[in-house]
Amino acid sequence: MMIKINMAADIVTTPILAEAIIETGSLLNISQAHFDPIHGEVVAEIPSDQLAKIRDALVNRGAEVVVLNTPIHRDEDECVECGACISVCPVKVFSFADDWSIEVDSDKCIQCGTCLKMCPHNALALGQ
Amino acid sequence: MVKKSIHEINGRIRDGSVNVVTAEEMVDIVGELGAEGAAKEVDVVTTGTFGAMCSSGVWLNFGHSEPPIRIGKLWLNDVEAYSGVAAVDAYIGATQQSQSKGMEYGGAHVIEDLVRGNSIDMHGISPGTDCYPRKVIDTTINIYDLNQAIMLNPRNSYQKYNAATNSTNHTLHTYMGSLLPHYGNVTYSGAGVLSPMHNDPNYETIGTGTRIFLGGTQGYIVGEGTQHSPAAGFGTLMLKGDLKKMSSEYIRAATFEGYGTSLYVGMGIPIPILNEDLAKATAITDDDIVTNLLDYGIPSRDRPVLRTVTYGELRSGSIDIDGKEVPTSPMSSFKKSRQIANELKEWIRAGDFLVSMPVERLPTTTPCNAMKQTNVNPLVVDIMSSDVTTIHEDAGFHDAAKIIMEKQFNHLPVVDSGNHLVGIVTAWDISKAVAKDEHDLVKDIMTRNVVTTSPDEAIDISAFKLDSNNVSALPVVDSNKHVLGIVTSDDISKLLARRH
């Protein structure tokens, strides 16, 4: 399963991810990371049965943990299958099938929301 | 030499012996039989495209009210329609935005709601005259209540369109969609191999009066579209059709984030294969169609061409820009374009659609000129204050406060030891630093991501930057990031006050 870890300015320079991995022994696999002086955001894959202990380890160190369990939803009535969403997705959720239909691999979705703004037909939504 | 007349082809459509293929299928047929063989074999080639066509709209006639009104201003679901034509006619344009909902709902959405048979709230006002005494009309209508709903699109079906990308360090929101920073993506429009005008580039069968597929019904080409620029390969068409017979399958409203509304229009043109040249033309492939990749990061009419690119490359999913593989996205739907070409093919096969020759050919040399501007565009250099004080990033913020107080301005550019701009400090940043009492140095409290301008930038661009970044001053820098001056929203207000 995918989780998103948010770190505020006060902990962004501390090695809380490393600490949490050592403490729990869980294989936290980072797929996206963004850091600047005031904020850190990491998207990572973890074994589902270890969510509770990883979450505790991170939350105890001041991070915020969100489970990414509401991936992108495509409204097939609104979608005209143009493919505008394809090039803005950082993790390649969208692709063309051989017949130029849109295929959605929502397991990859990190819920960044970039495609929502790109879609000209308001056919994409998060959290449904 | 093969030669067929339009009457012969229509005869075959009537007796059911016609051979119709799509422009996609024609590529292989010409490849196999050659142009001559294909011209003998194939009677009609169908094309199709489905994409954003901003220059679209609908003429509406509401019938007369009792007592009658000559509508002077009109709103449909709070979107203004042009009603300066007689009493109860109006033109609703696709990009006009709702006065209450903004770009979330516009003329395009009114048009889609009409096509779907939905109710539309109508509000009209008039000064009142002896013959049209009524001053206000409020009613609710749908498409069935109208005498006419005639789609008339001034500029549709661009022969091809430039592809777009973005060199800047921030995302741009354009009519070509979101363009990610540092050449993060490329977007393009058009149906490539199925593109209507590319399949008859000499406009032999495409012209005034040609019967076409428009929005799911039969429509017509009125003539060349506005900004028709055939010599440059950017021909356009003006189209008309009966909105009452159209389908929401092929007429769809759209909103481009940060840009506004537009209408996705589905249209297709049948090309009667009268001779070998037309057979050859309709065998055009994606690899044969070349367009320019433009940098939309340059806010100018003359955007730089980064490279030329074929539709074959664009449709492969990624292209190369300076050694970097950049993902591409179409803004038009190829699946729908293909659906249109196939539907048109079925209509012709079934004998429901006869092909036609234009009653007049499209112009092939019309130029598309830029706007004549009689007022000179003021530049940043004309209004900027050159008397600007800067502060070093390692200075204490108390020094910054002192300068701001003494000089009586609100924005203090921050520089490094090489005199390069690295940040900006405002009176607000200093108040915040005093209140929090955490930092002492300018570099700890300054804003690092500074929006800047250059001396030769047009004031209109600076005004747009101030507004869209929600800031009130822009440091003016040269190409080495040395501070030359500053432009504030006050400077621009003063300029506008002089102008009007």
XYZ file of C-alpha atoms in Angstrom:
628
model
C 0.000 0.000 0.000
C 1.014 3.629 -0.542
C 1.380 6.248 2.178
C 2.221 9.950 2.099
C 4.481 11.322 4.851
C 4.418 15.079 5.505
C 7.166 16.735 7.512
C 6.953 20.316 8.780
C 9.910 22.715 9.002
C 10.906 21.720 12.541
C 11.650 18.084 11.634
C 12.540 18.369 7.975
C 16.276 18.186 8.655
C 16.104 15.257 11.097
C 16.563 11.647 9.883
C 13.131 10.461 10.991
C 12.634 8.135 8.025
C 15.862 6.291 8.769
C 14.961 6.113 12.453
C 11.514 4.743 11.696
C 12.930 2.101 9.322
C 15.507 0.962 11.893
C 12.931 0.933 14.678
C 10.290 -1.049 12.793
C 12.534 -3.075 10.482
C 9.935 -2.370 7.731
C 10.916 -2.059 4.082
C 9.744 1.439 3.282
C 10.129 1.935 -0.477
C 10.221 5.623 -1.450
C 8.625 6.385 -4.827
C 8.445 10.187 -4.698
C 10.146 12.733 -2.446
C 10.128 16.487 -2.301
C 12.090 18.556 0.228
C 12.629 22.276 0.675
C 13.714 24.245 3.760
C 10.193 24.457 5.150
C 8.491 21.236 4.162
C 9.087 17.636 3.214
C 6.773 15.226 1.443
C 7.483 11.572 0.750
C 5.317 9.008 -0.989
C 6.289 5.444 -0.152
C 5.099 1.896 -0.559
C 4.896 -0.265 2.584
C 3.700 -3.814 3.370
C 0.011 -3.408 4.329
C 0.319 -5.426 7.549
C 2.956 -3.061 8.863
C 0.986 0.171 8.496
C 0.190 0.535 12.206
C 3.748 0.270 13.470
C 5.258 2.413 10.708
C 2.608 5.058 11.233
C 3.247 5.101 14.996
C 7.005 5.348 14.513
C 6.625 8.321 12.171
C 3.839 10.107 14.011
C 5.806 9.842 17.295
C 8.601 11.717 15.558
C 6.314 14.553 14.487
C 5.384 13.515 10.921
C 1.902 13.320 9.485
C 0.972 10.083 7.712
C -1.853 9.779 5.180
C -2.884 6.471 3.617
C -3.266 6.872 -0.136
C -6.304 4.687 -0.512
C -8.496 6.927 -2.660
C -6.765 6.988 -6.032
C -7.853 8.949 -9.058
C -11.374 8.315 -10.328
C -12.305 8.846 -13.987
C -15.879 9.740 -14.903
C -16.314 7.826 -18.152
C -19.313 9.913 -19.255
C -17.402 13.190 -19.021
C -14.088 11.856 -20.353
C -13.584 12.288 -24.126
C -10.364 10.249 -24.064
C -8.179 13.058 -25.370
C -5.188 12.015 -23.268
C -4.339 15.475 -21.882
C -3.759 13.806 -18.486
C -1.007 11.524 -19.783
C 1.922 13.944 -19.932
C 1.353 15.695 -16.588
C 1.170 12.574 -14.393
C 4.487 12.094 -12.546
C 3.944 8.330 -12.140
C 2.348 7.425 -15.507
C -1.100 6.399 -14.257
C -2.625 7.165 -17.680
C -1.774 5.628 -21.029
C -3.316 4.917 -24.427
C -4.513 1.438 -25.281
C -4.021 0.214 -28.866
C -7.395 1.634 -29.876
C -6.560 5.057 -28.346
C -8.820 4.517 -25.334
C -7.487 5.798 -22.017
C -6.213 3.194 -19.595
C -5.933 4.090 -15.911
C -3.542 2.208 -13.633
C -4.833 3.669 -10.369
C -2.528 1.502 -8.228
C 0.288 3.826 -9.220
C -1.589 6.990 -8.208
C 0.074 9.153 -5.551
C -2.896 11.530 -5.316
C -0.948 14.644 -6.251
C -3.954 16.123 -8.099
C -1.982 17.526 -11.059
C -4.214 15.746 -13.584
C -7.385 17.265 -12.074
C -6.301 20.713 -13.225
C -5.196 19.428 -16.623
C -8.424 17.646 -17.534
C -10.460 19.970 -19.818
C -13.650 18.027 -19.126
C -13.565 17.893 -15.339
C -13.659 14.103 -15.604
C -11.082 13.319 -12.919
C -11.613 13.401 -9.153
C -9.798 12.327 -6.004
C -11.335 10.882 -2.881
C -14.361 9.095 -4.309
C -5.260 8.879 -65.588
C -8.308 8.299 -63.427
C -11.074 10.878 -63.556
C -14.411 10.637 -61.763
C -17.226 13.145 -61.423
C -19.076 13.974 -58.245
C -22.287 12.790 -59.994
C -20.778 9.383 -60.669
C -19.757 9.053 -57.013
C -23.176 10.169 -55.764
C -24.752 7.664 -58.188
C -22.774 4.906 -56.459
C -23.809 6.242 -53.034
C -27.452 6.049 -54.165
C -27.209 2.531 -55.598
C -25.141 1.253 -52.648
C -22.022 0.325 -54.661
C -19.859 3.132 -53.297
C -16.474 2.275 -51.783
C -15.766 4.468 -48.743
C -12.732 4.228 -46.472
C -11.299 6.411 -43.706
C -8.153 8.485 -44.217
C -6.372 6.075 -41.874
C -7.337 3.052 -44.007
C -6.415 4.921 -47.208
C -2.715 5.011 -46.216
C -2.347 1.250 -46.693
C -4.585 1.122 -49.765
C -2.426 3.672 -51.614
C 0.662 1.895 -50.298
C -0.599 -1.339 -51.841
C -2.309 -0.225 -55.063
C -0.503 3.028 -55.755
C -2.316 6.339 -56.273
C -3.821 5.283 -59.624
C -5.090 1.947 -58.364
C -6.455 3.509 -55.200
C -8.216 6.259 -57.189
C -9.963 3.569 -59.288
C -10.885 1.531 -56.227
C -11.927 4.155 -53.667
C -14.718 6.717 -54.181
C -14.710 8.631 -50.899
C -12.202 9.057 -48.039
C -13.599 10.245 -44.720
C -11.731 12.367 -42.183
C -12.534 13.457 -38.646
C -11.320 15.557 -35.770
C -12.517 16.210 -32.225
C -10.805 18.940 -30.273
C -11.049 22.309 -28.559
C -12.317 24.938 -30.974
C -12.594 28.203 -29.044
C -13.905 30.161 -32.005
C -17.343 28.541 -31.955
C -20.836 29.707 -31.109
C -24.532 29.515 -31.868
C -27.126 31.916 -33.286
C -30.369 31.695 -31.360
C -33.830 33.046 -32.112
C -36.236 33.093 -29.189
C -39.430 34.317 -30.885
C -41.209 37.491 -29.759
C -42.438 38.107 -26.217
C -45.735 39.769 -25.301
C -45.451 42.716 -24.961
C -42.455 42.607 -27.321
C -38.889 43.484 -26.394
C -35.864 44.404 -28.485
C -33.235 42.773 -26.306
C -30.206 45.020 -25.881
C -28.257 42.879 -23.435
C -28.829 39.206 -22.742
C -27.602 36.538 -20.327
C -28.148 32.778 -20.604
C -27.418 31.028 -17.305
C -25.559 34.221 -16.426
C -23.325 34.042 -19.522
C -23.610 37.096 -21.746
C -24.729 36.521 -25.334
C -24.393 39.184 -28.038
C -27.836 40.559 -28.839
C -27.064 43.678 -30.830
C -28.825 42.198 -33.861
C -32.538 43.042 -34.195
C -34.968 42.127 -31.406
C -34.770 38.493 -30.324
C -31.652 37.107 -32.012
C -28.483 36.454 -30.053
C -25.084 34.828 -30.516
C -23.674 32.787 -27.665
C -19.898 32.372 -27.967
C -17.977 29.445 -26.471
C -15.379 31.403 -24.477
C -17.702 33.931 -22.803
C -17.623 33.239 -19.061
C -20.413 33.187 -16.504
C -20.586 36.394 -14.486
C -21.118 34.478 -11.247
C -19.254 31.199 -11.814
C -16.300 32.499 -13.842
C -14.386 30.002 -15.942
C -16.121 27.009 -14.413
C -19.126 27.664 -16.687
C -19.199 29.546 -19.966
C -20.835 29.879 -23.348
C -19.564 26.402 -24.275
C -21.471 24.967 -21.312
C -24.653 26.824 -22.349
C -24.249 25.253 -25.806
C -23.765 21.749 -24.367
C -26.761 22.283 -22.046
C -28.844 23.304 -25.075
C -27.754 20.202 -26.999
C -28.682 18.026 -24.001
C -32.155 19.625 -23.883
C -31.510 21.176 -20.461
C -33.345 24.286 -19.262
C -31.543 27.619 -19.508
C -32.408 30.733 -17.484
C -32.655 33.747 -19.727
C -32.443 37.388 -18.627
C -32.660 40.244 -21.111
C -32.855 44.017 -20.801
C -33.757 46.792 -23.191
C -34.184 50.579 -23.128
C -37.772 50.165 -24.439
C -39.128 51.762 -27.627
C -42.590 52.566 -29.009
C -42.530 49.405 -31.108
C -40.758 47.266 -28.450
C -42.035 48.660 -25.134
C -40.877 45.877 -22.834
C -37.731 46.625 -20.796
C -36.954 43.370 -19.010
C -37.516 39.709 -19.854
C -36.926 36.770 -17.519
C -37.825 33.281 -18.645
C -36.581 29.713 -18.830
C -36.057 28.105 -22.222
C -34.654 24.948 -23.760
C -33.571 24.158 -27.312
C -37.044 22.943 -28.336
C -38.516 26.372 -27.466
C -36.256 28.142 -29.954
C -37.115 28.915 -33.579
C -33.496 28.442 -34.616
C -30.311 27.312 -32.953
C -27.737 27.517 -35.725
C -24.146 26.722 -34.893
C -21.864 29.119 -36.757
C -18.213 28.691 -35.915
C -15.963 31.445 -37.300
C -12.729 29.452 -37.060
C -12.677 25.666 -36.772
C -10.669 22.731 -37.955
C -7.193 24.230 -38.065
C -5.216 22.416 -40.736
C -2.566 21.879 -38.073
C -1.608 23.570 -34.835
C 1.635 24.363 -33.049
C 2.728 22.037 -30.260
C 3.376 23.672 -26.889
C 5.962 23.439 -24.114
C 7.316 25.659 -21.329
C 10.904 26.713 -20.575
C 10.137 28.694 -17.404
C 10.490 27.518 -13.811
C 6.755 27.536 -13.075
C 3.691 25.749 -14.456
C 1.760 27.682 -17.123
C -1.998 27.300 -17.510
C -2.893 27.787 -21.162
C -5.452 26.826 -23.787
C -2.965 24.042 -24.548
C -3.452 22.735 -20.989
C -1.013 22.748 -18.072
C 2.564 23.127 -19.297
C 4.990 21.894 -16.659
C 8.199 23.826 -15.851
C 11.607 23.138 -17.450
C 10.114 21.469 -20.557
C 8.217 19.049 -18.310
C 5.713 18.109 -21.001
C 4.485 18.863 -24.520
C 0.870 19.211 -25.641
C -0.533 19.244 -29.168
C -3.849 19.416 -31.016
C -5.226 17.909 -34.178
C -5.962 14.469 -35.556
C -2.844 13.993 -37.708
C -3.571 11.318 -40.313
C -7.333 11.974 -39.993
C -7.020 15.774 -40.049
C -9.647 17.044 -42.561
C -7.740 19.825 -44.315
C -4.456 17.917 -44.532
C -6.170 15.282 -46.633
C -7.031 17.849 -49.306
C -4.277 20.444 -48.908
C -5.048 22.145 -52.236
C -8.683 22.602 -51.180
C -9.923 20.885 -54.327
C -13.080 19.490 -52.695
C -13.143 21.509 -49.463
C -14.730 24.924 -49.968
C -17.846 27.038 -49.658
C -20.895 24.791 -49.658
C -19.155 21.460 -49.002
C -21.418 19.169 -46.984
C -19.710 17.839 -43.842
C -20.206 16.057 -40.522
C -20.666 18.610 -37.728
C -21.552 17.737 -34.150
C -23.231 14.460 -35.124
C -25.344 15.788 -37.988
C -24.883 17.176 -41.503
C -23.388 20.634 -41.642
C -21.779 22.864 -44.248
C -18.614 24.790 -44.846
C -19.447 28.501 -45.089
C -15.996 29.382 -46.417
C -12.539 30.085 -45.132
C -12.362 30.683 -41.378
C -10.965 33.779 -39.711
C -7.147 33.875 -39.555
C -7.111 31.459 -42.545
C -3.429 31.309 -43.416
C -3.086 28.722 -46.196
C 0.411 29.621 -47.369
C 1.779 28.808 -43.896
C -0.202 25.540 -43.740
C -2.633 26.957 -41.202
C -5.883 26.925 -43.165
C -9.121 27.291 -41.178
C -12.831 26.847 -41.903
C -16.034 28.634 -40.996
C -18.720 26.027 -40.362
C -22.461 25.956 -39.857
C -24.934 23.328 -38.743
C -28.269 22.847 -36.987
C -27.615 22.611 -33.240
C -31.080 21.089 -32.750
C -29.883 17.948 -34.551
C -26.496 17.715 -32.826
C -25.449 15.283 -30.121
C -23.547 15.765 -26.864
C -21.421 12.862 -28.076
C -19.706 15.370 -30.406
C -20.329 18.778 -28.781
C -18.686 19.096 -25.371
C -17.906 22.047 -23.127
C -14.439 22.282 -21.619
C -12.592 24.398 -19.082
C -8.871 24.936 -19.290
C -7.615 25.715 -15.782
C -6.409 29.305 -15.568
C -7.504 30.061 -19.150
C -11.237 29.698 -19.506
C -13.887 27.817 -21.387
C -13.842 26.284 -24.845
C -15.958 23.974 -26.937
C -14.850 20.539 -28.132
C -16.351 20.211 -31.597
C -16.514 16.993 -33.587
C -16.325 17.481 -37.344
C -15.380 15.454 -40.386
C -15.095 16.086 -44.100
C -15.608 13.478 -46.850
C -13.085 13.785 -49.663
C -14.488 12.497 -52.992
C -11.613 10.817 -54.855
C -12.010 12.504 -58.242
C -8.471 11.794 -59.429
C -5.082 10.331 -58.548
C -3.840 13.524 -56.941
C -6.612 13.351 -54.369
C -5.889 9.658 -53.776
C -2.268 10.555 -53.158
C -3.155 13.478 -50.874
C -5.439 11.335 -48.724
C -2.595 8.864 -48.144
C -0.833 11.425 -45.943
C 0.544 9.927 -42.705
C 1.389 11.302 -39.276
C 5.052 11.267 -40.267
C 4.342 13.564 -43.228
C 2.720 16.289 -41.123
C 5.249 18.661 -39.608
C 4.486 21.353 -37.061
C 6.438 23.725 -34.816
C 7.117 23.220 -31.137
C 6.707 26.604 -29.447
C 7.891 27.830 -26.057
C 4.780 29.199 -24.336
C 7.078 30.499 -21.573
C 7.719 33.535 -23.780
C 4.666 35.797 -23.376
C 4.813 37.198 -26.879
C 2.958 36.821 -30.153
C 6.232 35.604 -31.676
C 7.017 32.626 -29.505
C 10.334 31.004 -30.373
C 10.268 27.752 -32.357
C 12.293 25.215 -30.377
C 12.233 22.607 -33.121
C 9.994 21.154 -35.780
C 8.223 17.940 -34.978
C 6.014 15.482 -36.879
C 2.660 14.210 -35.679
C 4.248 10.757 -35.803
C 6.742 11.827 -33.146
C 4.127 13.644 -31.083
C 1.804 10.646 -31.127
C 4.585 8.246 -30.085
C 4.205 9.511 -26.484
C 7.457 11.420 -26.085
C 9.792 13.664 -28.060
C 13.341 14.864 -27.625
C 14.053 18.434 -26.479
C 17.759 19.197 -26.080
C 18.575 15.581 -25.317
C 15.761 15.207 -22.778
C 12.880 12.812 -23.428
C 9.693 14.769 -22.772
C 6.235 13.167 -22.509
C 3.546 14.393 -24.934
C -0.224 14.712 -24.557
C -2.808 15.315 -27.243
C -5.538 17.828 -26.388
C -7.763 16.380 -29.157
C -9.271 12.905 -28.900
C -7.987 10.557 -31.585
C -10.500 7.912 -30.552
C -13.376 10.332 -31.159
C -11.798 11.565 -34.402
C -11.720 7.974 -35.633
C -15.308 7.464 -34.462
C -16.361 10.494 -36.544
C -14.539 9.287 -39.672
C -16.201 5.883 -39.242
C -19.666 7.301 -38.624
C -19.398 9.503 -41.698
C -18.288 6.425 -43.649
C -21.388 4.538 -42.485
C -23.706 7.416 -43.450
C -22.261 7.463 -46.968
C -22.392 3.680 -47.275
C -26.020 3.670 -46.173
C -26.876 6.312 -48.790
C -27.788 8.896 -46.144
C -25.090 11.397 -47.056
C -24.238 12.695 -50.526
C -20.875 14.263 -51.209
C -20.650 17.706 -52.782
C -18.290 19.981 -54.638
C -17.698 23.496 -53.331
C -19.601 26.273 -55.061
C -16.516 28.380 -54.490
C -12.907 27.408 -53.763
C -11.154 28.596 -50.599
C -8.542 31.318 -50.987
C -5.013 29.921 -51.102
C -2.989 33.080 -50.602
C -4.828 35.105 -47.917
C -2.302 36.529 -45.458
C -2.913 36.511 -41.694
C -1.548 39.797 -40.412
C -0.850 40.948 -36.883
C -2.944 43.643 -35.228
C -2.210 47.235 -36.139
C -1.394 48.965 -32.866
C -1.379 52.744 -32.936
C -0.297 53.274 -29.331
C 3.276 52.369 -28.515
C 3.554 49.651 -25.849
C 5.217 51.217 -22.833
C 8.156 49.204 -21.518
C 9.386 48.618 -17.992
C 12.367 50.895 -18.634
C 9.941 53.794 -19.247
C 8.411 53.708 -15.777
C 10.775 51.856 -13.430
C 12.504 53.648 -10.538
C 16.247 53.371 -11.117
C 16.958 54.865 -7.727
C 16.847 51.555 -5.907
C 18.729 50.613 -2.769
C 19.682 46.983 -2.162
C 20.871 45.190 0.958
C 23.333 42.332 1.405
C 21.892 38.980 2.446
C 24.163 38.816 5.488
C 23.012 42.174 6.865
C 20.866 42.260 9.991
C 17.185 42.812 9.489
C 17.346 45.924 11.665
C 19.481 47.520 8.938
C 16.821 46.538 6.423
C 14.152 48.139 8.606
C 16.198 51.336 8.807
C 16.612 51.574 5.026
C 12.930 50.937 4.402
C 12.003 53.656 6.920
C 14.499 56.213 5.629
C 13.800 55.662 1.948
C 10.052 55.300 2.467
C 9.492 52.342 0.192
C 8.212 48.936 0.944
C 10.394 46.542 -1.079
C 14.081 46.017 -0.548
C 15.899 43.726 -3.036
C 18.519 41.485 -1.396
C 21.830 40.707 -3.136
C 24.769 38.384 -2.574
C 28.444 39.365 -2.611
C 28.486 39.249 -6.408
C 25.625 41.781 -6.402
C 23.179 39.196 -7.807
C 19.564 39.340 -6.735
C 18.860 36.513 -4.266
C 15.700 37.674 -2.496
C 13.412 40.491 -1.455
C 12.425 41.846 1.972
C 9.278 43.817 2.696
C 8.086 45.737 5.735
C 5.768 42.783 6.362
C 8.692 40.306 6.471
C 10.358 42.530 9.066
C 7.193 42.810 11.198
C 6.934 39.041 11.083
C 10.596 38.634 12.114
C 10.126 41.040 15.036
C 6.956 39.278 16.181
C 8.509 35.796 16.007
C 11.905 36.861 17.322
C 13.702 33.834 15.833
C 16.121 35.246 13.272
C 18.524 38.157 12.942
C 19.713 38.128 9.349
C 18.061 39.346 6.196
C 18.735 36.031 4.469
C 16.670 34.181 7.077
C 13.578 36.321 6.657
C 13.636 37.254 2.950
C 11.479 35.789 0.214
C 13.793 33.766 -2.007
C 11.526 33.058 -4.911
C 11.452 36.554 -6.409
C 9.318 37.374 -9.434
C 11.362 39.725 -11.610
C 11.080 41.717 -14.810
C 13.535 43.135 -17.350
C 13.852 46.656 -18.793
C 12.571 45.646 -22.231
C 9.463 43.805 -20.994
C 6.066 45.299 -21.924
C 4.253 46.905 -18.984
C 1.193 44.755 -19.679
C 3.272 41.647 -18.960
C 4.573 43.152 -15.697
C 1.027 44.073 -14.661
C -0.043 40.466 -15.361
C 2.903 39.134 -13.311
C 2.041 41.402 -10.354
C -1.551 40.256 -10.456
C -1.035 36.531 -11.001
C 1.701 36.256 -8.337
C -0.167 38.484 -5.912
C 2.816 40.775 -5.320
C 3.082 44.578 -5.481
C 6.604 45.104 -6.823
C 9.003 43.505 -9.300
C 12.772 44.050 -9.186
C 14.094 44.871 -12.669
C 17.174 42.768 -13.428
C 19.559 42.323 -16.331
C 20.577 38.937 -17.698
C 23.216 38.590 -14.932
C 20.631 39.135 -12.205
C 22.014 42.565 -11.332
C 19.317 44.873 -10.000
C 18.642 47.828 -12.316
C 15.511 49.185 -10.682
C 12.092 48.332 -9.390
C 8.534 48.540 -10.760
C 5.621 48.740 -8.359
C 1.889 48.440 -8.860
C 1.756 52.159 -7.963
C 3.952 53.005 -10.964
C 1.596 51.075 -13.215
C -1.527 52.682 -11.713
C -0.027 56.095 -12.376
C 0.715 55.176 -15.963
C -2.855 53.962 -16.488
C -4.222 57.138 -14.878
C -2.294 59.154 -17.474
C -3.501 56.936 -20.309
C -7.237 57.315 -19.685
